[in-house]
CSV table of C-alpha atoms in Angstrom, one decimal:
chain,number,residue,atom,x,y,z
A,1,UNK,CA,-1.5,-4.5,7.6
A,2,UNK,CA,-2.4,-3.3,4.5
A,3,UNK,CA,-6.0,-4.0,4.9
A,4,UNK,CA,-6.3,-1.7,8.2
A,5,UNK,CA,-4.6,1.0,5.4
A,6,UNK,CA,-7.5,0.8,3.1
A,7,UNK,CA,-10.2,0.5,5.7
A,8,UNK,CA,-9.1,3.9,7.3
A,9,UNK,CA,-8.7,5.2,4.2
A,10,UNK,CA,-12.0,4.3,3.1
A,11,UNK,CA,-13.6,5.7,6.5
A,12,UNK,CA,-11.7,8.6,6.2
A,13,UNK,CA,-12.9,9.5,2.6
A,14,UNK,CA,-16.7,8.5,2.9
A,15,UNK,CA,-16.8,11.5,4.2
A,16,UNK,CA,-16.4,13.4,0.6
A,17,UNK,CA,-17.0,10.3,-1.3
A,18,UNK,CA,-19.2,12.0,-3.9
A,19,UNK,CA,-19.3,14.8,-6.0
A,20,UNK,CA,-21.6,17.0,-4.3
A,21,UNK,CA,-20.0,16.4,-1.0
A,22,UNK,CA,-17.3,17.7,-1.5
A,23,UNK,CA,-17.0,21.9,-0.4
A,24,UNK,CA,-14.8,23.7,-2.8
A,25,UNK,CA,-12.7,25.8,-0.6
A,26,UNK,CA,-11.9,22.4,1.3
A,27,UNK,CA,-8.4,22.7,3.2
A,28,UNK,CA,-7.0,19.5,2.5
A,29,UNK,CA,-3.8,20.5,4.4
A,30,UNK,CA,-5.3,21.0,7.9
A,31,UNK,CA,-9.3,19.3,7.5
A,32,UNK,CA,-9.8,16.8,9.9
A,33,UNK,CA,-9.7,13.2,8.5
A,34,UNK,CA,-12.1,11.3,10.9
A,35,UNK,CA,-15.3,13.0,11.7
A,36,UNK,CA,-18.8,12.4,12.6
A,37,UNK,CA,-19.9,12.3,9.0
A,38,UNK,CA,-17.6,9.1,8.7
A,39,UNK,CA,-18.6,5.8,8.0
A,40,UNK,CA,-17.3,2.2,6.5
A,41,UNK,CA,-18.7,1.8,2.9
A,42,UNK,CA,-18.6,-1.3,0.1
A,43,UNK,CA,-14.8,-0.5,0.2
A,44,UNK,CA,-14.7,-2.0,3.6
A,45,UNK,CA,-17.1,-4.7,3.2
A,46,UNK,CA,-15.9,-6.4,0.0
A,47,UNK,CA,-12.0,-5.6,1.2
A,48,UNK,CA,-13.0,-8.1,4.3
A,49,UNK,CA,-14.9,-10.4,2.3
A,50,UNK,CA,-11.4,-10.7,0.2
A,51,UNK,CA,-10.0,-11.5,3.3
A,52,UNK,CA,-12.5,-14.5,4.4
A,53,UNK,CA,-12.7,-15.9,0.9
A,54,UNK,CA,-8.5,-16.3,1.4
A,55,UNK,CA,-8.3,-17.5,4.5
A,56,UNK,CA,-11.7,-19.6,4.3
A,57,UNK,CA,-10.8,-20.9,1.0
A,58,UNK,CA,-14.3,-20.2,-0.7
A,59,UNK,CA,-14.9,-18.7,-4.0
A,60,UNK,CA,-14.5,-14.9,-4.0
A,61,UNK,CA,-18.1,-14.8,-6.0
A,62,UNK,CA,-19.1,-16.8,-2.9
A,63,UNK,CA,-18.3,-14.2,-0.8
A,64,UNK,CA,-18.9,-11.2,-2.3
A,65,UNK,CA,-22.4,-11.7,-2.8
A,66,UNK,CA,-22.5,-13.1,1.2
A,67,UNK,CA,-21.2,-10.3,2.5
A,68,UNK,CA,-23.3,-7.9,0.1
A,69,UNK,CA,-26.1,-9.2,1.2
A,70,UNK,CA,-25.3,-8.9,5.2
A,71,UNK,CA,-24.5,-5.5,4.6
A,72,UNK,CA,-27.6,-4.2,2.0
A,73,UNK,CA,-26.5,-0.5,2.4
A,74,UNK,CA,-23.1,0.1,1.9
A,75,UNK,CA,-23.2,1.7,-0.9
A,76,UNK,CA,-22.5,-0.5,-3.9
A,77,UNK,CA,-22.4,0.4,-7.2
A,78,UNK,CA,-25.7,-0.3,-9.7
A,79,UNK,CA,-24.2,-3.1,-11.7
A,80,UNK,CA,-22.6,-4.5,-8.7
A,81,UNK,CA,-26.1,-4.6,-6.4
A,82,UNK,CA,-27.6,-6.3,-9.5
A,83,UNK,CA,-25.3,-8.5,-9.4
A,84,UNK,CA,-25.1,-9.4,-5.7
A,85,UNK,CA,-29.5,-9.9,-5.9
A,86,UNK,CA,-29.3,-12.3,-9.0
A,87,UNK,CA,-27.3,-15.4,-8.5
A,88,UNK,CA,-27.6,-16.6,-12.1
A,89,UNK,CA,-25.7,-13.2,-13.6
A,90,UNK,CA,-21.9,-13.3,-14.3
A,91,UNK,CA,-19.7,-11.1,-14.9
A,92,UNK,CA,-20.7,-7.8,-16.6
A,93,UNK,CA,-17.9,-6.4,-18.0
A,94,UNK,CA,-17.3,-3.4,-15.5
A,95,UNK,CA,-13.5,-1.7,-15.1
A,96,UNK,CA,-15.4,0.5,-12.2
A,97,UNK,CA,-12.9,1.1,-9.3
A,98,UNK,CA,-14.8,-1.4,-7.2
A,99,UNK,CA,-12.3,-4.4,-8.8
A,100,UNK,CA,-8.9,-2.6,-6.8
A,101,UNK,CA,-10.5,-0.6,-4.0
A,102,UNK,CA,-11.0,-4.9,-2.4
A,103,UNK,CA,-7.6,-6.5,-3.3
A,104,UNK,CA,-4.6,-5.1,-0.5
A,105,UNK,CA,-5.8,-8.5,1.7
A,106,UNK,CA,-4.2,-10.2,-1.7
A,107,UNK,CA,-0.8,-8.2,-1.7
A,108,UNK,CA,-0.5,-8.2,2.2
A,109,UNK,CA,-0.9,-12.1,2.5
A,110,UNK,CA,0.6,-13.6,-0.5
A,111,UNK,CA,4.4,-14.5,-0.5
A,112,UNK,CA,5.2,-14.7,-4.5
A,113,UNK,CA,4.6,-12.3,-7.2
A,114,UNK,CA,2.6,-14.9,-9.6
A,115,UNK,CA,0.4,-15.8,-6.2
A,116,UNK,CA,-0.7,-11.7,-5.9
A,117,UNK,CA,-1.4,-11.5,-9.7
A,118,UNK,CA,-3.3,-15.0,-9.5
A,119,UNK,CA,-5.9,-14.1,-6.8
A,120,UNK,CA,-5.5,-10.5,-7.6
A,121,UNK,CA,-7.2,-11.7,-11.4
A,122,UNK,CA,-9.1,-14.4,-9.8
A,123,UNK,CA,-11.2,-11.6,-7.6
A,124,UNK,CA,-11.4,-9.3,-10.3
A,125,UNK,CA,-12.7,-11.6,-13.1
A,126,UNK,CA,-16.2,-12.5,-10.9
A,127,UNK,CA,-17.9,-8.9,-11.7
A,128,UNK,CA,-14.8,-6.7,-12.8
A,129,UNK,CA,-13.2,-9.0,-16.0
A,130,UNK,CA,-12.8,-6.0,-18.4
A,131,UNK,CA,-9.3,-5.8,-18.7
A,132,UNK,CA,-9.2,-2.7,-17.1
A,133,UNK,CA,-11.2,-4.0,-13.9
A,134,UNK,CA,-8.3,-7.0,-13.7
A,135,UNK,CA,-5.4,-4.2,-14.6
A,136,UNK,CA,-6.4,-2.1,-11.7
A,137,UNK,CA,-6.8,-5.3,-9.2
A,138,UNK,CA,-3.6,-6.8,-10.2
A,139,UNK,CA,-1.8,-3.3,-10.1
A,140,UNK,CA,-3.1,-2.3,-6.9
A,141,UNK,CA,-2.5,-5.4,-5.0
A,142,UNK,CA,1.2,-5.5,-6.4
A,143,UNK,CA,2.0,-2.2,-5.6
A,144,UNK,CA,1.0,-3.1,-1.6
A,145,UNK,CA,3.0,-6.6,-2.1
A,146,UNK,CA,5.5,-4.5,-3.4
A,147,UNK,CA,5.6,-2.0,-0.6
A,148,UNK,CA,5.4,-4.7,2.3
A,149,UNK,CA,8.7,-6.8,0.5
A,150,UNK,CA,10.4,-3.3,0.8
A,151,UNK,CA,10.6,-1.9,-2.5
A,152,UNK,CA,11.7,1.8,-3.1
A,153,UNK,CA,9.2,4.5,-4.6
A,154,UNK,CA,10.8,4.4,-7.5
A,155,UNK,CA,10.6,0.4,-8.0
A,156,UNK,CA,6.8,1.2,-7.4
A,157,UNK,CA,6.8,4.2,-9.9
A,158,UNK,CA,8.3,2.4,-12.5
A,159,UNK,CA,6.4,-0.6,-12.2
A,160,UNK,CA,3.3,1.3,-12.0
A,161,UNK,CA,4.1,3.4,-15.3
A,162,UNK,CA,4.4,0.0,-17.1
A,163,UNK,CA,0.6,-0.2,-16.7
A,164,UNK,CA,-0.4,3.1,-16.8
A,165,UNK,CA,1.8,5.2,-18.9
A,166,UNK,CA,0.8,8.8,-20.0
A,167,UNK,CA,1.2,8.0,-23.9
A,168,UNK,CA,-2.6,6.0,-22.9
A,169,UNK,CA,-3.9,7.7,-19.9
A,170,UNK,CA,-5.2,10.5,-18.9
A,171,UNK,CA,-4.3,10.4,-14.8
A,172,UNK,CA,-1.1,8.4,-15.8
A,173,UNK,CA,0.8,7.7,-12.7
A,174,UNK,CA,4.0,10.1,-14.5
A,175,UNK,CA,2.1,13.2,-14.1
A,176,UNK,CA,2.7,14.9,-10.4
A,177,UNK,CA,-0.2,15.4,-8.9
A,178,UNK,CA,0.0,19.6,-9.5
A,179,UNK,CA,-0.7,18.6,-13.3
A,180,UNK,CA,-3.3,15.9,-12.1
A,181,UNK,CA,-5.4,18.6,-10.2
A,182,UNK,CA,-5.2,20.9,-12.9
A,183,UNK,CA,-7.2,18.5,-15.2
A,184,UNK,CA,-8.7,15.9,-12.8
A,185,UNK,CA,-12.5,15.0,-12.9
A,186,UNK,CA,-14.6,13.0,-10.5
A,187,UNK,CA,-13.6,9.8,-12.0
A,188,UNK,CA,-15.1,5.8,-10.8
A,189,UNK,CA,-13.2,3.9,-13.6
A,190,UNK,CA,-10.2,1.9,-12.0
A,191,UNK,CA,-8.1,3.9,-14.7
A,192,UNK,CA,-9.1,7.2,-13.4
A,193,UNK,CA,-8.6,6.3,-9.6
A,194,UNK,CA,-5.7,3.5,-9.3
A,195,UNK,CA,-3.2,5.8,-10.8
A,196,UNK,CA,-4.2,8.6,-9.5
A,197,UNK,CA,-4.1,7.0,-5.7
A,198,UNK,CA,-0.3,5.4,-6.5
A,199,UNK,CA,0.5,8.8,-7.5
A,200,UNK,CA,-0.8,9.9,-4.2
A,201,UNK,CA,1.3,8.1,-2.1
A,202,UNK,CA,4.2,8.4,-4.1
A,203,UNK,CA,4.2,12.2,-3.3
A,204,UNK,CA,4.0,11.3,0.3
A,205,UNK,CA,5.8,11.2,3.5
A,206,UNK,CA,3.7,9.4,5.8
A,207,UNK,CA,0.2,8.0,5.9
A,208,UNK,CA,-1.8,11.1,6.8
A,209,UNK,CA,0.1,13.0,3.6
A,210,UNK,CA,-0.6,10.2,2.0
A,211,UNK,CA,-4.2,11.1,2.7
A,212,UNK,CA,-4.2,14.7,2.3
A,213,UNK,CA,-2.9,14.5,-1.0
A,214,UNK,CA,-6.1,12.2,-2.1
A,215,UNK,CA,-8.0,14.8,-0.4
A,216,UNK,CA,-6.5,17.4,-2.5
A,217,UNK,CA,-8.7,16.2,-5.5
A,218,UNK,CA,-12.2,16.2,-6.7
A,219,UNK,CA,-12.3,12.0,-6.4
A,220,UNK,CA,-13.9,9.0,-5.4
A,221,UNK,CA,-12.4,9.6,-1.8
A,222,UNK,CA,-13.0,6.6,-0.2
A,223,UNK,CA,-12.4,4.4,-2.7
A,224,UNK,CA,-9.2,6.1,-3.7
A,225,UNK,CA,-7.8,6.8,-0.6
A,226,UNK,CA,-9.1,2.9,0.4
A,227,UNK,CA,-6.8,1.9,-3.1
A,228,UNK,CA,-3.3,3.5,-1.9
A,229,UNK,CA,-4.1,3.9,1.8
A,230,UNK,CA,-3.2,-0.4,1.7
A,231,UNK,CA,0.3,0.8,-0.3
A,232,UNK,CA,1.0,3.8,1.9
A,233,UNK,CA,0.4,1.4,5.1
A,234,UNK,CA,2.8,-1.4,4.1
A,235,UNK,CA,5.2,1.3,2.9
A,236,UNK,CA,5.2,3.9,6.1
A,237,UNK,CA,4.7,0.4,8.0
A,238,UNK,CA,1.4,2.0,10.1
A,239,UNK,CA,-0.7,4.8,10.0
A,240,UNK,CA,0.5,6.8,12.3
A,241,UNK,CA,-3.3,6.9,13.9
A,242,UNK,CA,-4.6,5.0,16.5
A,243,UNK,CA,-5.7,2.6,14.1
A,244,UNK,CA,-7.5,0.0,16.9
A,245,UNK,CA,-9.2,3.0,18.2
A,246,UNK,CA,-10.4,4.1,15.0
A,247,UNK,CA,-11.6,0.5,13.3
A,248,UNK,CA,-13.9,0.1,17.1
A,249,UNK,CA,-15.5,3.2,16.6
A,250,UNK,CA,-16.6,3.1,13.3
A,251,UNK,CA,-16.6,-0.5,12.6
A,252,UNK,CA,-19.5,-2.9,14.0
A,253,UNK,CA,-18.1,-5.7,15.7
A,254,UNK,CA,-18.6,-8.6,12.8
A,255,UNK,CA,-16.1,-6.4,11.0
A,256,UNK,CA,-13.8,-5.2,13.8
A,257,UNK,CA,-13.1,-9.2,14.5
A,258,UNK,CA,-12.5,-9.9,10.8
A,259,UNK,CA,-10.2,-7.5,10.6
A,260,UNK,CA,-7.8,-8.6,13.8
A,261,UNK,CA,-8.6,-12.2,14.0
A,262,UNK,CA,-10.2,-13.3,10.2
A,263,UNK,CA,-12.0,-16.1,12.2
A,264,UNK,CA,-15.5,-14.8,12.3
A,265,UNK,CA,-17.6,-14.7,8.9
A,266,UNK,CA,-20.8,-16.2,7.4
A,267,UNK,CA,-19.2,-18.7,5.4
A,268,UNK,CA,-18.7,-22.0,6.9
């Protein structure tokens, strides 16, 4: 399940998620990935309220400001809080990362290719319809259909360079990541994580290296390692944690049963 991919992955990098968290000599090889200073953040929150707007059939506006508002403190972004407390403001332009960080419900549920890019648009366009807010939902959430229906790394790559190729971006997904940390720069736009994060898994071998290699940079760590931690998961198929373990010990138990059942929820 792609969405049990992101969740640990956003767990696992609240940890560093900002800046100043973040020790410098870090050794992302052999640091320990869950810890006590781990927690669920808005990656979580709004990933699961993807997840009940889908299955519930409700409006993903609808249930992104529900489930913002149950959970105050998570940790959302300015424009987005604003948002969430006014219920006459639209959309407001944003390409932050928060548009792709909430979408792997889309690519893990969906059967068809035009159904992913529908919905992945569709729960961009609420708060994140800048066109690079939609490009990193629709990217993201393509990337983990594409993984699930069994395509290669390299049917990933090149599908990924199509959006994000290096003649317009500066963390293209076609430089390795040894050039990417040479240059890289705590970065919240979904053009400075969502390549960055394919590029990630790309140069993994499993879910943990999947994770190590996020860790390996100066990032948004939750939110990127939330972004290809739904790709790595349909890829590897699993984590190779105890993910059921993990999601009950850092998730309260509204969340938990969203996550294995979808039937709980504030939205009738």
């Amino acid at each position: 399940m792609a969405i049990i991919g992101a969740i640990l992955g956003d767990i696992s990098g609240s940890q560093y998620e900002f800046e100043n968290m973040r020790p410098k000599d870090l050794d992302y090889k052999k640091c320990p990935l869950f810890t006590e200073r781990c927690r669920f953040t808005d990656d979580t929150v709004m990933t699961l309220a993807t997840k009940i707007a889908i299955i519930k059939k409700v409006s993903f506006e609808r249930a992104y400001r529900d489930f913002a508002r149950k959970y105050p403190y998570a940790g959302y972004g300015e424009m987005f809080d604003a948002w969430v407390k006014n219920p006459c403001k639209g959309a407001y332009r944003s390409f932050g990362n928060g548009s792709a960080m909430r979408c792997s419900y889309i690519g893990e549920f969906f059967d068809e290719e035009k159904e992913v890019i529908y919905f992945a648009k569709k729960s961009a366009e609420c708060t994140h319809n800048h066109w690079e807010g939609i490009r990193g939902a629709v990217v993201t959430a393509m990337c983990v259909y594409m993984a699930r229906k069994g395509a290669s790394k390299a049917e990933i790559f090149e599908y990924a360079k199509e959006w994000y190729p290096k003649k317009d971006y500066k963390y293209s997904v076609e430089y390795s990541l040894n050039k990417i940390r040479s240059t890289y720069r705590w970065d919240v736009t979904c053009q400075g994580s969502v390549p960055v994060a394919i590029r990630c898994f790309l140069e993994s071998e499993d879910y943990e290296s999947f994770s190590r290699n996020a860790y390996s940079l100066p990032c948004d760590l939750d939110t990127v390692c939330a972004i290809g931690g739904g790709i790595a998961e349909e890829y590897y198929k699993g984590t190779g944690f105890d993910a059921d373990n993990i999601l009950s010990e850092y998730l309260d138990e509204y969340l938990y049963q969203i996550v294995k059942y979808g039937i709980e929820g504030n939205i009738e």
